[in-house]
mmCIF file of C-alpha atoms in Angstrom:
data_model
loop_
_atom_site.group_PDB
_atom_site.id
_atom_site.type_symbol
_atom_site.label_atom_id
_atom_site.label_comp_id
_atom_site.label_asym_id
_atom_site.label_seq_id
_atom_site.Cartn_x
_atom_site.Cartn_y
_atom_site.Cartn_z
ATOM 1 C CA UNK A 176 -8.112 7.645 -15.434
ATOM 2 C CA UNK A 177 -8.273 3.904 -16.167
ATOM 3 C CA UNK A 178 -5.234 2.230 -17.480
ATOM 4 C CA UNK A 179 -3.800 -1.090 -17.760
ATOM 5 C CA UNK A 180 0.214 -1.862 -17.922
ATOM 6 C CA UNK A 181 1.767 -4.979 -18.981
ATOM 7 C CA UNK A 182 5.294 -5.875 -20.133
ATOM 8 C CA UNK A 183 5.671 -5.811 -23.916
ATOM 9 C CA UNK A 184 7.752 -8.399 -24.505
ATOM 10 C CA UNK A 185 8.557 -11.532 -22.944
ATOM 11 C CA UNK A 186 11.040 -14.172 -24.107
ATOM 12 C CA UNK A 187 11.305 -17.847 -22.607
ATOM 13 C CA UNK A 188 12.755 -20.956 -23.417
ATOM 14 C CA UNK A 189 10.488 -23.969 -24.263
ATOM 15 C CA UNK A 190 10.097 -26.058 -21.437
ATOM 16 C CA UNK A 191 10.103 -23.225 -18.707
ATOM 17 C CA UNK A 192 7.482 -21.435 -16.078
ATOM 18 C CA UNK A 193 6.625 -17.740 -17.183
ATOM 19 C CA UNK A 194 4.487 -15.190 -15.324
ATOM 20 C CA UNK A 195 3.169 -12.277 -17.142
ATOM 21 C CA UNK A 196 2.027 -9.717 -14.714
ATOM 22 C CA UNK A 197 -0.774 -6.933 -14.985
ATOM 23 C CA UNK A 198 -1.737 -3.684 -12.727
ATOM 24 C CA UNK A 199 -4.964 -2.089 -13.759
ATOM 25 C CA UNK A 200 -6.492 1.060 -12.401
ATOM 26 C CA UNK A 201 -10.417 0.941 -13.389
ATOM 27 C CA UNK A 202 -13.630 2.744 -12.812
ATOM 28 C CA UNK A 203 -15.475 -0.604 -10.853
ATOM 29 C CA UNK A 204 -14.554 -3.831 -11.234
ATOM 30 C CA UNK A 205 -16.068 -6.737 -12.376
ATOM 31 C CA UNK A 206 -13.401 -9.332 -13.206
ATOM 32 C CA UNK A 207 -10.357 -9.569 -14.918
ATOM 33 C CA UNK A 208 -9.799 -11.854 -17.836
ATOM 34 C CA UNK A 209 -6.731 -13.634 -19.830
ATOM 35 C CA UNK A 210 -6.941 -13.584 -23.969
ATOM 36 C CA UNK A 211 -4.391 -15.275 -25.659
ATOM 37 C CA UNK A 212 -3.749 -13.808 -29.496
ATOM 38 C CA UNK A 213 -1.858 -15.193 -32.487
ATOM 39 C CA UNK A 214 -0.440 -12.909 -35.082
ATOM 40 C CA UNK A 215 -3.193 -12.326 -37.510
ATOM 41 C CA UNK A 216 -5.654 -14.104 -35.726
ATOM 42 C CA UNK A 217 -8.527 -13.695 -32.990
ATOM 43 C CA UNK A 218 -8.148 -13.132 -29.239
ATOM 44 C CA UNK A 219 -9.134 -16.360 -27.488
ATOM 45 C CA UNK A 220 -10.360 -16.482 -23.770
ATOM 46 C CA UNK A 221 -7.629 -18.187 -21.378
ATOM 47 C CA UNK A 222 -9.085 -17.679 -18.284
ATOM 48 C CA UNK A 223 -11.207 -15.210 -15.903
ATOM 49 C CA UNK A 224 -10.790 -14.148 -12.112
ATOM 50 C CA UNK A 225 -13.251 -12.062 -10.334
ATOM 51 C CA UNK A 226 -12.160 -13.067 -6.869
ATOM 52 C CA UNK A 227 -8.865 -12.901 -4.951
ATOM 53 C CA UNK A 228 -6.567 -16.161 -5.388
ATOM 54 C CA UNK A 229 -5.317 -18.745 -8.198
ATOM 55 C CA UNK A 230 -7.052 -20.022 -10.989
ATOM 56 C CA UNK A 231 -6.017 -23.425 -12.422
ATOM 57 C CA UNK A 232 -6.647 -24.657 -15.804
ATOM 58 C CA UNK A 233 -4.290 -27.305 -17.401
ATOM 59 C CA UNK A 234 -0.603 -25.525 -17.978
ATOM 60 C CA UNK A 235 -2.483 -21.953 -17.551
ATOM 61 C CA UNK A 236 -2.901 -20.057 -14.271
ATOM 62 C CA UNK A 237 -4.258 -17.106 -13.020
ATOM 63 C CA UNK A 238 -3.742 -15.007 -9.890
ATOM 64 C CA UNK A 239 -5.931 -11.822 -8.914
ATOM 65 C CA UNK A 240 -5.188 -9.149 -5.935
ATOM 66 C CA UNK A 241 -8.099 -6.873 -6.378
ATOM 67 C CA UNK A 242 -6.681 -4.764 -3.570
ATOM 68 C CA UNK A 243 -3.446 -3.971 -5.316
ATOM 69 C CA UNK A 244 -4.872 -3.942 -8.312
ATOM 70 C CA UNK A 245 -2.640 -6.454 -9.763
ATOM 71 C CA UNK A 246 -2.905 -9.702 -11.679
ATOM 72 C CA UNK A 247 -0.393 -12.317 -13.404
ATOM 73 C CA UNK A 248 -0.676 -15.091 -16.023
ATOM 74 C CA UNK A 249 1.496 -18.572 -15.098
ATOM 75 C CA UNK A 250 2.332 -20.692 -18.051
ATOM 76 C CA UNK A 251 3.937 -23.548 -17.577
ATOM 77 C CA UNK A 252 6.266 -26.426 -19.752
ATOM 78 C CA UNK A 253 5.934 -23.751 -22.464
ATOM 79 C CA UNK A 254 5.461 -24.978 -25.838
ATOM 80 C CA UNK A 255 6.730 -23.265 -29.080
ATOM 81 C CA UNK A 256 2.749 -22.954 -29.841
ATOM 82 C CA UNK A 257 2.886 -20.905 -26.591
ATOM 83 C CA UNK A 258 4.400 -18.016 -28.884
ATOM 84 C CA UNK A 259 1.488 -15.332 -28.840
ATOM 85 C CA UNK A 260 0.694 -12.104 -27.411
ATOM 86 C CA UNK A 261 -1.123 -12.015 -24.022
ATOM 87 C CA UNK A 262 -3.769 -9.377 -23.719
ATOM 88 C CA UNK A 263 -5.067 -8.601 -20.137
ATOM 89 C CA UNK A 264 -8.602 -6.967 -19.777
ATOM 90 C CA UNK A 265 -10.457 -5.333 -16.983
ATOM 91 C CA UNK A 266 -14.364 -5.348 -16.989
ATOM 92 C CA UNK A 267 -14.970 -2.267 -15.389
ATOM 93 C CA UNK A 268 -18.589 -0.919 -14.797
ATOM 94 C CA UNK A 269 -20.181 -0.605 -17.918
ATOM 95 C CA UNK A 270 -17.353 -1.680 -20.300
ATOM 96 C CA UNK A 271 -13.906 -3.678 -20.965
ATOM 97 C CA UNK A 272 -10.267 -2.496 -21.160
ATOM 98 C CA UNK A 273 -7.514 -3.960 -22.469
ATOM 99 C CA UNK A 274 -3.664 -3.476 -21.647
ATOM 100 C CA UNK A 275 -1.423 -3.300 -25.219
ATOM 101 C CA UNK A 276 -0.523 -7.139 -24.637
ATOM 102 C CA UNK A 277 2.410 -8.874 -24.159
ATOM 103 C CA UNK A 278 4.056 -10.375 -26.773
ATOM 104 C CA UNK A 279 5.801 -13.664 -25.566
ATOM 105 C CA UNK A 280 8.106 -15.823 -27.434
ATOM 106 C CA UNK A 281 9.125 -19.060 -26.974
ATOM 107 C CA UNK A 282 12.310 -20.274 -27.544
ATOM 108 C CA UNK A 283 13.459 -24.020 -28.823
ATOM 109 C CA UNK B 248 -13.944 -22.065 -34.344
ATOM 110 C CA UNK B 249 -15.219 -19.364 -31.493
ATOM 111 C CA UNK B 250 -19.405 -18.385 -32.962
ATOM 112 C CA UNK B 251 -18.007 -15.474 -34.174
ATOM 113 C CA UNK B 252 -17.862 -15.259 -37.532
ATOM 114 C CA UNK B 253 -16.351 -11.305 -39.817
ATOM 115 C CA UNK B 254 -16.279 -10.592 -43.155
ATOM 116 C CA UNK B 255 -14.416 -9.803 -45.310
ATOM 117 C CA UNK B 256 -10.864 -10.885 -43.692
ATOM 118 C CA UNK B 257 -9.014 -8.148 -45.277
ATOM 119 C CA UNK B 258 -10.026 -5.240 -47.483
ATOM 120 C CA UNK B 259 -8.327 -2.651 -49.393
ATOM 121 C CA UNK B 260 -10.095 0.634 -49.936
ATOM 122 C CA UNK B 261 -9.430 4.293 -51.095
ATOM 123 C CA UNK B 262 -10.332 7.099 -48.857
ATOM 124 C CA UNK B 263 -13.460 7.788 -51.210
ATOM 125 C CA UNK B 264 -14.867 4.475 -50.966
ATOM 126 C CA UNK B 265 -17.868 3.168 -49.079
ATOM 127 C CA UNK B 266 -17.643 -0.872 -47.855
ATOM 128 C CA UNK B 267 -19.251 -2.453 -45.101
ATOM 129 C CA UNK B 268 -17.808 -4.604 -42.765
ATOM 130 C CA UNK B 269 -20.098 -7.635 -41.291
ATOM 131 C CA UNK B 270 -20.243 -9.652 -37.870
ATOM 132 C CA UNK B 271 -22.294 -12.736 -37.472
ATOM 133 C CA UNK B 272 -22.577 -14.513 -34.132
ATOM 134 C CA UNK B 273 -23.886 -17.736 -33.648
ATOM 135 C CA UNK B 274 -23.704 -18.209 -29.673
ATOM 136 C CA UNK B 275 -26.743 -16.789 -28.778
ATOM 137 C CA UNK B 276 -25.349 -13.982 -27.111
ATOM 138 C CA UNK B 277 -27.502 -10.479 -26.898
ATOM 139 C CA UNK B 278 -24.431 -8.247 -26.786
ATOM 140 C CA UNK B 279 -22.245 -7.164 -29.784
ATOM 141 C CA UNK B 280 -18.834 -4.749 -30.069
ATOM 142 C CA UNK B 281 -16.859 -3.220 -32.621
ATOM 143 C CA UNK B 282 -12.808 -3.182 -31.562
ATOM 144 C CA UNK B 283 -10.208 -1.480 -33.268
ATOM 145 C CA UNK B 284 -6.755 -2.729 -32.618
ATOM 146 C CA UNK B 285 -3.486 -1.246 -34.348
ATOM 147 C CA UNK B 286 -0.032 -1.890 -33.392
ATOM 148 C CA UNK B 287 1.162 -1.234 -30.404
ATOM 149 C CA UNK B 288 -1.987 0.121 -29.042
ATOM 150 C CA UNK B 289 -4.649 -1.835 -27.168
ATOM 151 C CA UNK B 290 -8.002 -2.911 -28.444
ATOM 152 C CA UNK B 291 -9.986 0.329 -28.429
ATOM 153 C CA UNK B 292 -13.614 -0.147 -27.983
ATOM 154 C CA UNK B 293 -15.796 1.690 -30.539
ATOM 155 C CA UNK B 294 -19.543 0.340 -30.424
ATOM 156 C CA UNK B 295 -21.421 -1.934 -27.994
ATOM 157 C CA UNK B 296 -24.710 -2.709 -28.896
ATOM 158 C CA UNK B 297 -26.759 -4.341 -25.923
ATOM 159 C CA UNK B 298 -30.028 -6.220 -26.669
ATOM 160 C CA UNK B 299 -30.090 -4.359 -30.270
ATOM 161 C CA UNK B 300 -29.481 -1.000 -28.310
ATOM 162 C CA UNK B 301 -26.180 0.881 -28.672
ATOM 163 C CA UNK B 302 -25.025 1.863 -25.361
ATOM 164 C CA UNK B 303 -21.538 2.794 -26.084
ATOM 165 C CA UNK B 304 -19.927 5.427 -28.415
ATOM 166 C CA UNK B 305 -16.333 5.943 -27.645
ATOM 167 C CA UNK B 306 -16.307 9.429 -29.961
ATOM 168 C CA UNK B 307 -15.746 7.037 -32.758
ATOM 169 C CA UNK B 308 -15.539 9.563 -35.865
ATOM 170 C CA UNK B 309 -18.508 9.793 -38.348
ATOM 171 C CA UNK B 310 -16.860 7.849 -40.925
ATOM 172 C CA UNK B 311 -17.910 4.944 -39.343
ATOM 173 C CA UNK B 312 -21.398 4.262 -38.776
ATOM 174 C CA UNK B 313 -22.523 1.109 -37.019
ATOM 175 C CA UNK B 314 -25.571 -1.345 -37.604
ATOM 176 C CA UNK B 315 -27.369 -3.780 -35.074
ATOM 177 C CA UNK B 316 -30.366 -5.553 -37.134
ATOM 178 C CA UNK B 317 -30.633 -7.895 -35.092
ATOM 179 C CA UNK B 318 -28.923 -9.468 -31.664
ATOM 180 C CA UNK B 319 -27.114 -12.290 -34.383
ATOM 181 C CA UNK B 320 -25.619 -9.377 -36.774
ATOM 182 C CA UNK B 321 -23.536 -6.282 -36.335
ATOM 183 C CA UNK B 322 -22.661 -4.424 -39.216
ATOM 184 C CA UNK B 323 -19.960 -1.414 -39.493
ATOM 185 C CA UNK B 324 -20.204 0.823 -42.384
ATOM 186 C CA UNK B 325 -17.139 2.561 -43.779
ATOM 187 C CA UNK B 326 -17.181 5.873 -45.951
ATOM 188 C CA UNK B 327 -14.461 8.529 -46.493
ATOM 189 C CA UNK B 328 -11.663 6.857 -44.189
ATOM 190 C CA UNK B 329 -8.226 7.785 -43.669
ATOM 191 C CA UNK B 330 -5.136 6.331 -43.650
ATOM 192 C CA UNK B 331 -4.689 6.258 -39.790
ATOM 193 C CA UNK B 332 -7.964 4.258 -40.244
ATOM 194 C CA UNK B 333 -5.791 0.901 -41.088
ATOM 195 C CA UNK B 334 -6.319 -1.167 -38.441
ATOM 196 C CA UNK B 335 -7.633 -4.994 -37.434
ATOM 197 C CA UNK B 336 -11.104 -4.317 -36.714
ATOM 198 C CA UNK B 337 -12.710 -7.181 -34.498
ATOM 199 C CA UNK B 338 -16.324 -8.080 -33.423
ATOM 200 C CA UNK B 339 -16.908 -9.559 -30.063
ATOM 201 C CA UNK B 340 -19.983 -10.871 -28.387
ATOM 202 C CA UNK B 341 -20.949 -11.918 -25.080
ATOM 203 C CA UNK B 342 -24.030 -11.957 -22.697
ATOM 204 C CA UNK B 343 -24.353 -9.529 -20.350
ATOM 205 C CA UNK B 344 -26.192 -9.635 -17.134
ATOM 206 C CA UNK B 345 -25.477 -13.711 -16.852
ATOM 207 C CA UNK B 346 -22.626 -12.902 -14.195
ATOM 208 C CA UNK B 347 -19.705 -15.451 -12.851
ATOM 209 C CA UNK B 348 -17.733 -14.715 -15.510
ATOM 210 C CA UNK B 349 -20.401 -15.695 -18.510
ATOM 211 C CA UNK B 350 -19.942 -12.399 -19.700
ATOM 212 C CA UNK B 351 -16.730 -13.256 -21.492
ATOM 213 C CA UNK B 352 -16.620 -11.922 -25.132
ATOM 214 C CA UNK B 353 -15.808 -13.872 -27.966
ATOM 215 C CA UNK B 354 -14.582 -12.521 -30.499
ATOM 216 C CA UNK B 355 -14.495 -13.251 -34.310
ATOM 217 C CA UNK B 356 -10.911 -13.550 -36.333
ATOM 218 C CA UNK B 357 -11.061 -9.544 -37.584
ATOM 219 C CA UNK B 358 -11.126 -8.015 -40.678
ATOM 220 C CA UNK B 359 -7.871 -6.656 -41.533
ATOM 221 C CA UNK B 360 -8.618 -2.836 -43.348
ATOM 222 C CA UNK B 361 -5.720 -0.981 -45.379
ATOM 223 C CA UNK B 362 -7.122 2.405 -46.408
ATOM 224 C CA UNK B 363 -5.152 3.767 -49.583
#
């Protein structure tokens, strides 16, 4: 079957480094992307990987290890605006999943 | 502001009622989905419509009927809907075939559906 796990629930302290890890188990894959979602609001695109390694952008990172089927989310100097659930999606062959998301908050 | 506009944002309907749900994208994009997503579950794919064509039908129950005028608009049509049916229901849009990760979907800020 295809399935995604992620923790879900995270709590840091503002300030900090947190990783928010993902396994997936997909038919194909075609890349693996980051949404960031605030209660009562819209998932927003953090960031994509479709090949092994890190993926910088500002205070967000992403790694990818397609061969262990594994994939984490690095925020750092969390902000209280940080406070959001993380949603990690495989695009398969034809189609997207999505884990349940990870609700992080951040603490002053 | 993602392109992706929904409307209503929140509606309250009986289970005899009939109310549509609309999706408008503005990015150009020639694929369209319908997402359910209730608590503590994730987002459960119910329609993808690909240049105007549906290609994806997750054995979504009758009750809900989807509508693809046009690659810009995606409409889902309600009727007879349970409670269990309460749910944020999203629209997302992306285009496909443009690889290197252009097929991200965007999605629009949901319309959030009690059924009475």
């Amino acid at each position: 079957g295809q399935n995604i796990d992620q923790p879900t629930e995270m709590t840091a302290t503002e300030g900090a480094i947190v990783q928010i890890n993902c396994t997936y188990q997909t038919s194909g894959f075609n890349g693996l992307f980051w949404y960031q979602q605030h209660a009562g609001e819209a998932p927003t695109f953090l960031s994509y990987n479709v090949l092994d390694g890190l993926e910088e952008k500002g205070r967000f990172s992403s790694f990818l290890s397609r061969s262990k089927g594994y994939s984490y989310l690095l925020l750092k100097e969390l902000q209280m605006k940080d406070s959001a659930s993380y949603l990690c999606a495989v695009r398969g062959t034809y189609k997207y999943i999505f884990g349940t998301g990870t609700r992080l908050k951040v603490l002053a | 502001e993602t392109g992706v506009t929904q409307t209503p944002r929140h509606l309250v309907m009986g289970m005899t009622n009939k109310k549509s749900l609309k999706c408008e994208q503005h990015l150009g994009h020639n694929a369209m989905y319908w997402y359910k997503q209730s608590a503590k579950k994730p987002l459960e794919l119910m329609f993808v419509y690909n240049f105007k064509e549906q290609t994806e039908n997750n054995s979504v129950p009758s009750r809900f009927s989807p509508e693809c005028p046009n690659s810009s608009h995606l409409f889902l049509h309600l009727h007879t809907l349970q409670p269990e049916d309460s749910a944020l229901y999203l629209c997302a849009s992306s285009q496909e075939g443009a690889g290197g990760g252009q097929e991200t979907q965007y999605f629009g800020p949901g319309t959030r559906l009690l059924v009475l």
